[in-house]
Coordinates of C-alpha atoms in Angstrom, one line a residue:
Chain A
X732 CA 0.6 28.8 1.9
X733 CA 2.8 31.5 0.3
X734 CA 0.8 34.4 -1.1
X735 CA 1.7 33.9 -4.7
X736 CA 0.8 30.2 -4.4
X737 CA -2.6 31.2 -3.0
X738 CA -3.2 33.5 -5.9
X739 CA -2.1 30.8 -8.4
X740 CA -4.4 28.3 -6.8
X741 CA -7.4 30.7 -7.3
X742 CA -6.7 30.8 -11.0
X743 CA -6.8 27.0 -11.5
X744 CA -10.2 25.3 -12.1
X745 CA -11.3 22.1 -10.5
X746 CA -10.0 18.8 -12.0
X747 CA -7.3 20.5 -14.0
X748 CA -4.1 18.8 -15.1
X749 CA -1.3 20.8 -13.5
X750 CA 2.5 20.7 -13.6
X751 CA 4.3 22.9 -11.0
X752 CA 7.9 23.6 -11.9
X753 CA 10.0 24.2 -8.9
X754 CA 7.3 22.9 -6.6
X755 CA 9.4 22.9 -3.4
X756 CA 7.8 20.6 -0.8
X757 CA 4.7 20.4 -2.9
X758 CA 2.5 22.9 -1.0
X759 CA 0.6 24.0 -4.2
X760 CA 0.1 20.6 -5.8
X761 CA -0.9 19.1 -2.4
X762 CA -3.5 21.9 -2.1
X763 CA -4.7 21.4 -5.7
X764 CA -5.0 17.7 -5.3
X765 CA -7.0 17.9 -2.1
X766 CA -9.1 20.9 -2.7
X767 CA -9.6 20.9 -6.4
X768 CA -9.3 17.2 -7.3
X769 CA -6.6 18.2 -9.7
X770 CA -4.1 15.8 -11.4
X771 CA -1.2 17.9 -10.1
X772 CA 2.5 17.0 -10.5
X773 CA 5.7 18.7 -9.7
X774 CA 9.4 19.1 -10.6
X775 CA 11.8 20.1 -7.9
X776 CA 15.6 20.6 -8.2
X777 CA 16.3 20.3 -4.4
X778 CA 16.6 16.6 -3.5
X779 CA 15.5 17.1 0.1
X780 CA 12.3 18.9 -0.9
X781 CA 11.5 16.5 -3.7
X782 CA 11.9 13.5 -1.3
X783 CA 9.7 15.2 1.2
X784 CA 7.0 15.8 -1.4
X785 CA 7.2 12.1 -2.6
X786 CA 7.0 11.0 1.1
X787 CA 3.8 13.0 1.3
X788 CA 2.3 10.9 -1.5
X789 CA 2.7 13.6 -4.2
X790 CA 3.9 13.0 -7.8
X791 CA 7.2 14.9 -7.9
X792 CA 10.3 14.3 -9.9
X793 CA 13.7 15.4 -8.9
X794 CA 14.8 17.5 -11.9
X795 CA 14.9 21.0 -13.3
X796 CA 13.1 23.2 -15.8
X797 CA 16.1 23.5 -18.1
X798 CA 16.6 19.8 -18.7
X799 CA 13.3 18.0 -18.1
X800 CA 10.4 19.9 -19.8
X801 CA 11.4 18.8 -23.3
X802 CA 10.5 15.2 -22.3
X803 CA 6.8 15.9 -21.8
X804 CA 4.5 15.5 -24.7
X805 CA 2.5 18.5 -26.3
X806 CA -0.6 19.5 -24.4
X807 CA 0.0 17.1 -21.5
X808 CA -1.3 19.7 -19.0
X809 CA -4.0 22.4 -18.7
X810 CA -1.8 24.6 -16.5
X811 CA 2.0 24.7 -16.2
X812 CA 3.1 26.8 -13.2
X813 CA 6.5 28.5 -12.7
X814 CA 6.5 30.4 -9.4
X815 CA 9.5 32.6 -8.5
X816 CA 11.8 30.4 -10.6
X817 CA 11.9 32.1 -14.0
X818 CA 14.8 34.4 -12.9
X819 CA 16.8 31.3 -11.7
X820 CA 16.7 29.1 -14.9
X821 CA 19.4 28.9 -17.5
X822 CA 17.2 29.7 -20.5
X823 CA 14.1 31.5 -19.4
X824 CA 12.9 32.0 -22.9
X825 CA 13.2 28.3 -23.8
X826 CA 11.5 27.4 -20.5
X827 CA 8.5 29.6 -21.4
X828 CA 8.3 28.1 -24.8
X829 CA 8.3 24.6 -23.4
X830 CA 5.7 25.6 -20.8
X831 CA 3.3 26.7 -23.5
X832 CA 4.0 23.6 -25.6
X833 CA 3.2 21.1 -22.9
X834 CA 0.5 23.2 -21.3
X835 CA -2.4 25.2 -22.8
X836 CA -1.9 27.8 -20.1
X837 CA 1.2 29.0 -18.3
X838 CA 1.2 30.7 -14.9
X839 CA 4.4 32.6 -14.1
X840 CA 5.2 34.6 -11.0
X841 CA 8.5 36.4 -10.5
X842 CA 10.0 39.1 -8.4
X843 CA 9.9 42.5 -10.2
X844 CA 13.4 43.9 -10.7
X845 CA 11.8 47.2 -11.8
X846 CA 10.4 48.0 -8.3
X847 CA 11.3 51.6 -7.2
X848 CA 13.4 50.3 -4.3
X849 CA 15.7 48.5 -6.7
X850 CA 16.0 51.5 -8.9
X851 CA 16.6 53.8 -6.0
X852 CA 19.2 51.6 -4.3
X853 CA 21.2 51.1 -7.5
X854 CA 20.9 54.8 -8.4
X855 CA 21.7 56.0 -4.8
X856 CA 24.3 53.5 -3.6
X857 CA 25.7 52.3 -6.9
X858 CA 25.6 48.8 -5.4
X859 CA 23.4 45.8 -6.3
X860 CA 20.1 46.1 -4.4
X861 CA 19.6 44.2 -1.2
X862 CA 15.9 44.1 -0.3
X863 CA 13.4 41.8 1.3
X864 CA 12.8 40.0 -2.0
X865 CA 16.3 40.3 -3.4
X866 CA 18.1 39.3 -0.2
X867 CA 21.3 37.7 -1.4
X868 CA 24.6 39.1 -2.4
X869 CA 25.2 39.2 -6.2
X870 CA 27.9 36.6 -6.0
X871 CA 25.7 33.9 -4.3
X872 CA 22.2 34.6 -5.7
X873 CA 20.6 31.8 -7.7
X874 CA 18.8 34.5 -9.7
X875 CA 20.8 34.8 -12.9
X876 CA 18.1 36.3 -15.1
X877 CA 16.2 39.0 -13.2
X878 CA 13.7 41.0 -15.2
X879 CA 11.1 43.7 -14.8
X880 CA 7.4 43.5 -15.5
X881 CA 7.8 45.5 -18.7
X882 CA 10.6 43.2 -19.8
X883 CA 8.4 40.2 -19.3
X884 CA 5.5 41.7 -21.2
X885 CA 7.9 42.6 -24.1
X886 CA 9.1 39.0 -24.2
X887 CA 5.5 37.6 -24.3
X888 CA 4.9 40.0 -27.2
X889 CA 8.0 39.0 -29.1
X890 CA 7.3 35.3 -28.7
X891 CA 3.6 35.5 -29.4
X892 CA 2.0 34.7 -26.1
X893 CA -1.3 36.0 -25.1
X894 CA -1.5 37.7 -21.6
X895 CA -4.9 36.5 -20.3
X896 CA -4.4 38.2 -17.0
X897 CA -1.8 39.7 -14.7
X898 CA -1.5 41.2 -11.3
X899 CA 1.2 42.8 -9.2
X900 CA 1.4 42.6 -5.5
X901 CA 3.7 43.6 -2.6
X902 CA 4.9 41.1 0.0
X903 CA 1.9 41.6 2.1
X904 CA -0.6 40.9 -0.6
X905 CA -1.9 44.3 -1.3
X906 CA -2.8 44.8 -5.0
X907 CA -4.0 48.4 -5.3
X908 CA -3.4 51.1 -6.7
X909 CA -1.6 49.8 -9.7
X910 CA -4.3 47.4 -10.8
X911 CA -4.7 48.9 -14.2
X912 CA -1.4 50.3 -15.3
X913 CA 1.6 48.1 -16.2
X914 CA 3.9 51.2 -15.8
X915 CA 2.7 51.8 -12.3
X916 CA 2.9 48.1 -11.5
X917 CA 6.5 48.0 -12.8
X918 CA 7.3 50.8 -10.3
X919 CA 5.3 49.6 -7.3
X920 CA 4.8 45.9 -7.6
X921 CA 7.2 43.7 -5.7
X922 CA 6.0 40.5 -7.4
X923 CA 4.2 39.9 -10.6
X924 CA 1.9 37.1 -11.6
X925 CA 0.9 36.3 -15.3
X926 CA -1.5 34.0 -16.9
X927 CA -0.5 33.2 -20.4
X928 CA -1.8 31.2 -23.3
X929 CA -0.7 30.6 -26.9
X930 CA -2.0 33.1 -29.4
X931 CA -4.8 32.1 -31.7
Chain B
X1473 CA 35.8 -24.8 -0.1
X1474 CA 36.3 -28.4 1.1
X1475 CA 33.7 -27.9 3.9
X1476 CA 31.0 -27.1 1.3
X1477 CA 28.0 -29.3 1.2
X1478 CA 27.7 -31.4 -1.9
X1479 CA 24.0 -30.5 -2.4
X1480 CA 21.7 -27.7 -1.2
X1481 CA 19.6 -28.6 1.7
X1482 CA 16.0 -29.7 0.8
X1483 CA 13.3 -27.4 2.2
X1484 CA 9.6 -27.8 1.8
X1485 CA 8.6 -24.5 0.3
X1486 CA 5.1 -23.2 0.1
X1487 CA 4.1 -23.3 -3.5
X1488 CA 1.3 -23.7 -6.1
X1489 CA 1.6 -25.9 -9.1
X1490 CA 0.0 -24.9 -12.4
X1491 CA -0.4 -28.1 -14.4
X1492 CA -1.2 -26.2 -17.6
X1493 CA 2.2 -24.6 -17.4
X1494 CA 3.6 -21.5 -19.1
X1495 CA 4.5 -20.7 -22.7
X1496 CA 8.0 -19.2 -22.5
X1497 CA 9.4 -16.4 -24.7
X1498 CA 11.9 -18.9 -26.0
X1499 CA 9.0 -20.9 -27.5
X1500 CA 9.3 -23.8 -25.0
X1501 CA 6.2 -24.9 -23.1
X1502 CA 7.1 -25.4 -19.5
X1503 CA 4.5 -27.7 -17.9
X1504 CA 3.8 -28.2 -15.2
X1505 CA 5.0 -24.9 -13.6
X1506 CA 5.4 -24.3 -9.9
X1507 CA 5.6 -20.9 -8.1
X1508 CA 6.9 -20.9 -4.6
X1509 CA 5.7 -17.9 -2.5
X1510 CA 5.1 -16.3 0.9
X1511 CA 2.4 -13.8 1.9
X1512 CA 2.2 -11.4 4.8
X1513 CA -0.8 -9.6 6.2
X1514 CA -4.4 -10.2 5.1
X1515 CA -6.2 -9.6 1.8
X1516 CA -9.1 -7.3 2.4
X1517 CA -12.7 -8.0 1.2
X1518 CA -12.4 -5.8 -1.9
X1519 CA -9.1 -7.6 -2.7
X1520 CA -7.6 -4.2 -3.3
X1521 CA -4.7 -4.1 -0.9
X1522 CA -2.3 -6.6 -2.4
X1523 CA 1.3 -5.6 -3.0
X1524 CA 3.7 -7.8 -4.9
X1525 CA 7.4 -7.4 -4.0
X1526 CA 9.8 -8.8 -6.6
X1527 CA 13.2 -10.0 -5.3
X1528 CA 16.6 -9.3 -6.8
X1529 CA 19.0 -11.8 -8.5
X1530 CA 20.0 -13.9 -5.5
X1531 CA 17.0 -13.0 -3.3
X1532 CA 14.0 -15.2 -2.6
X1533 CA 10.5 -15.2 -1.3
X1534 CA 11.5 -15.1 2.3
X1535 CA 10.9 -11.3 2.4
X1536 CA 10.1 -10.7 6.1
X1537 CA 10.8 -13.9 8.0
X1538 CA 13.7 -16.2 8.8
X1539 CA 15.2 -17.6 5.6
X1540 CA 15.0 -21.4 6.2
X1541 CA 18.4 -22.2 4.7
X1542 CA 20.6 -19.5 6.1
X1543 CA 18.6 -18.8 9.3
X1544 CA 19.0 -15.1 8.6
X1545 CA 16.2 -12.5 8.7
X1546 CA 14.2 -11.9 5.5
X1547 CA 15.9 -9.6 3.0
X1548 CA 13.4 -6.7 3.5
X1549 CA 12.5 -7.4 7.2
X1550 CA 13.5 -3.8 8.0
X1551 CA 10.7 -2.3 5.9
X1552 CA 8.0 -5.0 5.6
X1553 CA 5.9 -5.6 8.7
X1554 CA 3.3 -4.1 11.0
X1555 CA 3.6 -0.3 11.1
X1556 CA 6.6 -0.4 8.7
X1557 CA 6.7 1.4 5.3
X1558 CA 5.2 -1.7 3.7
X1559 CA 2.7 -2.1 6.4
X1560 CA 1.3 -5.6 6.8
X1561 CA -1.5 -4.3 9.0
X1562 CA -2.7 -2.4 5.9
X1563 CA -1.5 -4.3 2.9
X1564 CA -1.4 -7.9 1.8
X1565 CA 2.1 -8.5 0.7
X1566 CA 3.1 -11.3 -1.7
X1567 CA 6.7 -12.4 -2.6
X1568 CA 7.3 -15.2 -5.0
X1569 CA 10.5 -17.0 -5.9
X1570 CA 11.3 -16.2 -9.5
X1571 CA 10.9 -18.7 -12.3
X1572 CA 14.3 -20.3 -12.8
X1573 CA 15.1 -19.8 -9.1
X1574 CA 16.1 -22.4 -6.6
X1575 CA 13.8 -21.9 -3.7
X1576 CA 10.8 -24.0 -4.8
X1577 CA 9.7 -22.3 -8.1
X1578 CA 10.3 -24.3 -11.3
X1579 CA 14.0 -24.0 -12.1
X1580 CA 17.1 -26.1 -12.8
X1581 CA 16.9 -27.9 -9.5
X1582 CA 13.3 -29.2 -10.1
X1583 CA 12.4 -32.4 -11.9
X1584 CA 12.7 -32.1 -15.7
X1585 CA 9.5 -32.8 -17.7
X1586 CA 9.0 -33.8 -21.3
X1587 CA 6.9 -32.2 -23.9
X1588 CA 3.8 -33.9 -22.4
X1589 CA 4.6 -32.7 -18.9
X1590 CA 5.8 -36.1 -17.7
X1591 CA 8.5 -36.2 -15.1
X1592 CA 11.8 -37.6 -16.2
X1593 CA 13.2 -38.5 -12.8
X1594 CA 16.1 -36.1 -13.0
X1595 CA 16.6 -32.4 -12.4
X1596 CA 16.5 -30.0 -15.3
X1597 CA 20.1 -28.9 -14.6
X1598 CA 21.7 -27.2 -17.5
X1599 CA 18.8 -28.3 -19.8
X1600 CA 16.5 -25.8 -18.2
X1601 CA 15.1 -23.6 -20.9
X1602 CA 16.2 -20.0 -21.3
X1603 CA 13.8 -17.6 -19.5
X1604 CA 13.2 -13.9 -19.6
X1605 CA 12.2 -11.2 -17.1
X1606 CA 8.8 -11.3 -18.9
X1607 CA 8.5 -15.0 -18.3
X1608 CA 9.1 -14.4 -14.6
X1609 CA 6.4 -11.8 -14.6
X1610 CA 3.9 -14.1 -16.4
X1611 CA 4.6 -16.8 -13.8
X1612 CA 3.9 -14.2 -11.0
X1613 CA 0.7 -13.1 -12.8
X1614 CA -0.6 -16.7 -12.6
X1615 CA 0.1 -16.7 -8.9
X1616 CA -1.6 -13.4 -8.4
X1617 CA -4.7 -14.6 -10.3
X1618 CA -4.6 -17.9 -8.3
X1619 CA -4.8 -15.7 -5.1
X1620 CA -7.9 -14.1 -6.6
X1621 CA -6.4 -10.7 -7.2
X1622 CA -7.4 -8.8 -10.3
X1623 CA -5.5 -5.6 -9.7
X1624 CA -2.4 -5.2 -7.5
X1625 CA -2.2 -2.0 -5.4
X1626 CA 1.5 -2.0 -6.1
X1627 CA 4.4 -3.9 -7.6
X1628 CA 7.7 -3.1 -6.0
X1629 CA 11.2 -4.3 -6.7
X1630 CA 14.9 -3.4 -6.5
X1631 CA 17.5 -4.3 -9.1
X1632 CA 16.3 -7.4 -11.0
X1633 CA 13.1 -7.0 -9.0
X1634 CA 12.8 -3.4 -10.4
X1635 CA 13.1 -4.9 -13.9
X1636 CA 10.2 -7.1 -13.1
X1637 CA 8.2 -4.2 -11.7
X1638 CA 8.7 -2.3 -15.0
X1639 CA 7.8 -5.3 -17.0
X1640 CA 4.6 -5.8 -14.9
X1641 CA 3.5 -2.2 -15.7
X1642 CA 4.3 -2.7 -19.4
X1643 CA 2.6 -6.1 -19.7
X1644 CA -0.4 -5.6 -17.4
X1645 CA -1.0 -1.9 -17.0
X1646 CA -4.6 -2.4 -15.8
X1647 CA -3.5 -4.8 -13.1
X1648 CA -0.9 -2.5 -11.5
X1649 CA -2.2 0.6 -9.8
X1650 CA 1.2 1.7 -8.6
X1651 CA 4.7 0.6 -9.6
X1652 CA 8.0 1.3 -7.8
X1653 CA 11.1 0.3 -9.7
X1654 CA 14.1 0.9 -7.4
X1655 CA 17.8 1.0 -8.3
X1656 CA 17.2 -0.5 -11.7
X1657 CA 17.1 0.1 -15.4
X1658 CA 15.0 -0.6 -18.5
X1659 CA 17.9 -2.6 -19.9
X1660 CA 21.0 -4.4 -18.6
X1661 CA 24.0 -2.4 -19.7
X1662 CA 27.0 -3.9 -21.5
X1663 CA 29.1 -3.3 -18.4
X1664 CA 26.6 -5.3 -16.3
X1665 CA 26.5 -8.1 -18.8
X1666 CA 30.3 -8.1 -18.8
X1667 CA 30.4 -8.6 -15.0
X1668 CA 27.8 -11.4 -15.3
X1669 CA 29.9 -13.1 -18.0
X1670 CA 32.9 -13.2 -15.7
X1671 CA 30.7 -14.9 -13.1
X1672 CA 29.4 -17.4 -15.5
X1673 CA 32.9 -18.1 -16.9
X1674 CA 34.1 -18.9 -13.4
X1675 CA 31.2 -21.4 -12.9
X1676 CA 31.9 -23.0 -16.3
X1677 CA 35.6 -23.3 -15.6
X1678 CA 35.1 -25.1 -12.3
X1679 CA 36.0 -28.9 -12.7
X1680 CA 33.1 -29.7 -10.4
X1681 CA 30.7 -28.1 -12.8
X1682 CA 30.6 -31.3 -15.0
X1683 CA 29.0 -29.5 -17.9
X1684 CA 26.1 -28.6 -15.7
X1685 CA 25.4 -32.2 -14.6
X1686 CA 27.1 -31.8 -11.1
X1687 CA 23.9 -33.0 -9.6
X1688 CA 24.5 -36.4 -11.1
X1689 CA 27.9 -36.6 -9.5
X1690 CA 26.8 -35.3 -6.1
X1691 CA 29.1 -32.3 -6.5
X1692 CA 28.7 -28.6 -6.8
X1693 CA 31.0 -26.1 -8.6
X1694 CA 31.7 -24.3 -5.3
X1695 CA 34.8 -22.6 -6.3
X1696 CA 33.4 -21.1 -9.5
X1697 CA 30.1 -20.1 -7.9
X1698 CA 31.9 -18.5 -5.1
X1699 CA 34.1 -16.5 -7.4
X1700 CA 31.0 -15.4 -9.3
X1701 CA 29.4 -14.2 -6.1
X1702 CA 32.6 -12.3 -5.1
X1703 CA 32.7 -10.5 -8.4
X1704 CA 29.0 -9.6 -8.2
X1705 CA 29.3 -8.5 -4.6
X1706 CA 32.0 -5.9 -5.5
X1707 CA 29.5 -4.4 -8.0
X1708 CA 26.9 -4.1 -5.3
X1709 CA 29.1 -1.9 -3.1
X1710 CA 30.7 1.5 -3.7
X1711 CA 34.3 2.3 -3.4
X1712 CA 33.6 4.5 -0.3
X1713 CA 31.6 1.7 1.4
X1714 CA 34.4 -0.7 0.9
X1715 CA 37.0 1.8 2.0
X1716 CA 35.0 2.7 5.1
X1717 CA 34.5 -1.0 6.0
X1718 CA 37.9 -2.3 5.3
X1719 CA 40.3 0.2 3.8
X1720 CA 43.7 -1.5 3.4
X1721 CA 43.4 -3.1 6.8
X1722 CA 45.3 -6.4 7.1
X1723 CA 43.8 -9.5 8.5
X1724 CA 45.6 -12.7 9.7
X1725 CA 49.0 -11.1 8.8
X1726 CA 51.2 -8.5 10.5
X1727 CA 52.7 -7.1 7.3
X1728 CA 52.1 -7.4 3.6
X1729 CA 53.1 -10.8 2.2
X1730 CA 52.2 -12.6 -0.9
X1731 CA 50.3 -15.2 1.1
X1732 CA 46.6 -15.4 0.7
X1733 CA 44.1 -13.7 3.0
X1734 CA 46.2 -10.7 3.8
X1735 CA 43.6 -7.9 3.4
X1736 CA 40.5 -7.8 5.4
X1737 CA 38.4 -7.2 2.3
X1738 CA 39.7 -10.5 0.8
X1739 CA 38.4 -12.6 3.7
X1740 CA 35.1 -10.6 3.6
X1741 CA 34.6 -11.5 -0.1
X1742 CA 35.6 -15.1 0.5
X1743 CA 33.1 -15.3 3.3
X1744 CA 30.4 -13.9 1.0
X1745 CA 31.3 -16.4 -1.7
X1746 CA 31.3 -19.4 0.7
X1747 CA 28.0 -18.6 2.3
X1748 CA 26.4 -18.1 -1.1
X1749 CA 27.2 -21.6 -2.3
X1750 CA 25.2 -23.0 0.6
X1751 CA 22.0 -21.4 -0.5
X1752 CA 22.2 -21.0 -4.3
X1753 CA 22.2 -23.4 -7.2
X1754 CA 24.8 -22.9 -9.9
X1755 CA 22.5 -23.6 -12.9
X1756 CA 19.9 -21.3 -11.4
X1757 CA 22.6 -18.6 -11.3
X1758 CA 23.4 -19.1 -14.9
X1759 CA 19.7 -19.0 -15.9
X1760 CA 18.8 -15.9 -14.0
X1761 CA 21.9 -13.8 -14.8
X1762 CA 21.0 -14.6 -18.5
X1763 CA 17.5 -13.4 -18.0
X1764 CA 18.8 -10.1 -16.6
X1765 CA 21.2 -9.8 -19.5
X1766 CA 18.4 -10.3 -22.1
X1767 CA 16.3 -7.6 -20.5
X1768 CA 15.7 -4.6 -22.8
X1769 CA 12.2 -3.2 -22.4
X1770 CA 12.7 -0.5 -25.1
X1771 CA 14.0 -3.0 -27.7
X1772 CA 10.7 -4.9 -27.1
X1773 CA 8.9 -1.8 -28.2
X1774 CA 10.7 -0.7 -31.3
X1775 CA 13.5 1.0 -29.4
X1776 CA 11.2 3.6 -27.8
X1777 CA 10.8 3.0 -24.1
X1778 CA 7.9 5.4 -23.7
X1779 CA 5.8 3.3 -26.1
X1780 CA 6.0 0.5 -23.5
X1781 CA 3.9 2.8 -21.2
X1782 CA 1.8 4.7 -23.7
X1783 CA -1.5 5.6 -22.0
X1784 CA -0.6 3.8 -18.8
X1785 CA -3.0 4.4 -15.9
X1786 CA -0.3 3.2 -13.5
X1787 CA 1.5 5.7 -11.1
X1788 CA 5.2 5.3 -10.7
X1789 CA 7.9 5.9 -8.1
X1790 CA 11.4 5.6 -9.7
X1791 CA 14.3 5.8 -7.2
X1792 CA 18.0 5.5 -7.5
X1793 CA 21.0 5.8 -5.1
X1794 CA 23.7 8.3 -5.7
X1795 CA 26.7 5.9 -5.3
X1796 CA 25.1 3.0 -7.3
X1797 CA 27.4 2.4 -10.2
X1798 CA 25.8 -0.9 -11.3
X1799 CA 22.4 0.9 -11.9
X1800 CA 23.4 4.5 -12.0
X1801 CA 21.0 7.4 -11.6
X1802 CA 21.2 8.2 -15.3
X1803 CA 19.4 4.9 -16.0
X1804 CA 16.6 5.8 -13.6
X1805 CA 16.3 9.2 -15.0
X1806 CA 16.0 7.7 -18.5
X1807 CA 13.1 5.6 -17.3
X1808 CA 11.5 8.7 -15.7
X1809 CA 11.8 10.7 -18.9
X1810 CA 10.3 7.9 -20.9
X1811 CA 7.4 7.8 -18.5
X1812 CA 7.1 11.6 -18.8
X1813 CA 7.0 11.2 -22.6
X1814 CA 4.1 8.8 -22.0
X1815 CA 2.5 11.4 -19.8
X1816 CA 2.5 8.9 -16.9
X1817 CA 2.1 10.0 -13.3
X1818 CA 5.7 9.6 -12.2
X1819 CA 7.7 10.5 -9.1
X1820 CA 11.5 10.3 -9.3
X1821 CA 14.1 10.8 -6.6
X1822 CA 17.8 10.1 -6.3
X1823 CA 18.7 9.2 -2.8
X1824 CA 21.9 10.4 -1.3
X1825 CA 23.9 7.4 0.0
X1826 CA 27.4 6.1 -0.2
X1827 CA 26.5 2.5 0.1
X1828 CA 26.3 1.7 -3.6
X1829 CA 23.7 -0.6 -5.2
X1830 CA 23.2 -2.4 -1.9
X1831 CA 21.6 0.7 -0.4
X1832 CA 18.1 -0.4 -1.4
X1833 CA 18.4 -3.3 1.0
X1834 CA 19.9 -1.3 3.9
X1835 CA 18.8 1.2 6.4
X1836 CA 18.0 4.3 4.4
X1837 CA 15.4 6.3 6.3
X1838 CA 14.7 8.8 3.5
X1839 CA 14.1 6.0 1.0
X1840 CA 11.8 4.2 3.4
X1841 CA 9.9 7.4 4.1
X1842 CA 9.5 8.1 0.3
X1843 CA 8.4 4.5 -0.5
X1844 CA 6.0 4.5 2.5
X1845 CA 4.5 7.8 1.4
X1846 CA 4.1 6.7 -2.2
X1847 CA 2.4 3.5 -1.1
X1848 CA 0.2 5.2 1.4
X1849 CA -0.8 7.9 -1.1
X1850 CA -1.7 5.1 -3.6
X1851 CA -3.7 3.2 -1.0
X1852 CA -5.6 6.4 -0.1
X1853 CA -6.4 6.9 -3.8
X1854 CA -8.0 3.5 -4.1
X1855 CA -9.6 3.6 -0.7
X1856 CA -7.6 1.0 1.1

């Protein structure tokens, strides 16, 4: 399983009700169902992957975060997961709002646009960065709303979400040495993972 | 149509008769009431592996075996059987002829009874009471109980069968572990009703219809019923499927003339119409198309479809086909969203196909894999 999905799975307790937005072939919800007896469901925009997940006996709907979240009732889930998808949705702020309406917790992972390599490439070459994580040309990337770790924290602050935990990692899973500092994480973390809840 | 038989062939269908009958939505008491059915595979000791398959408008209970009237293979032979997605080595599969049908269940062809259930020595014909999709489901429930089954592992159906599957889950949530409504909707649209009305008008206009008492004259409204089937058949296909199959190809003519049977697609539709009248009763057609037209699950629940499924323990697989314009994907998505609003455990997929509404009956490997996986996941969950 992908690194960020492994880290997400570690955050979710046994028997939780989970919605995984952009669940792909259902690797995470399959794992949660089998290993944690979770009531795990998914939404996937790619038909082939959604069909594959359904054929594997998982509860997945073909749909997307921008259009489908509003149809779920309040507090329907304990955890709503959005992994590496925030930057690709039409209205990231609205998607976050829906996630914390239908779930008591939200787990969000995204590639960090503030990583030093991005800054360096843009500064040095004057062209859109092309790295392992951001590997598509600007005109064909599905990522329409890239953000940095600090941007994300600022949005959570503005919209009143509690950050219950966060971590930044590189592609190989190494977490140190920016474990404590958001500023360092913003410079050295390739991916970020946040656990949010509503304030109060 | 001169070669058409005057009456449908008599076949001895397997059936169970419920002397106490059934109270219909219309207020009529239909007693006795018979349900004709077929089963495949074996019921396990825990009686937990039963799957009910609901047939479409002109389908029947001959799901996975030779249809006795047409001699053709069962309508879902491709996916029901040992080792197939609806695996009869694992599941006990039931398929019943709908109430109002003409393959052995109580319907217009069967003997009319009076208020006390006494036979009147004539068929119901046009006097058969109006029935609803819910009536069909209640009749199936009696059969399922008769077979000793408290909870079905799954109810599956396409088109009108999908309406029944949804109705099952709404009426008897505790008796349906999993529900797969395929290429269907929670109500019959105005456009669909309009097409049905054209078909019914063709039947009514046929001089052999005799105000529905054609049975008395030994006639059948072959022309009208055939036209009804032709219209319906067009709605089952997609433009691209028709074009691929026939295009503007000519048949029985070298050049365009104003004679009949010039285009290949014309003779195809005529063939569809003429084979249909050999196996289907006109009054049954009128009764069942009406039942579909009446169907509106949301209206039965104050206009809110999700309240039909509030708190449901049933898990769902909703599936549509991309080129189906009779029951378009938007309808399936509306059902899915209503189920989401009810916090139901629902899967939804739109399958890529250019075969139109008919795709659910045809060879669609992705659909079969998804349905098979959904059933097998459900079976695992209940320990079958």
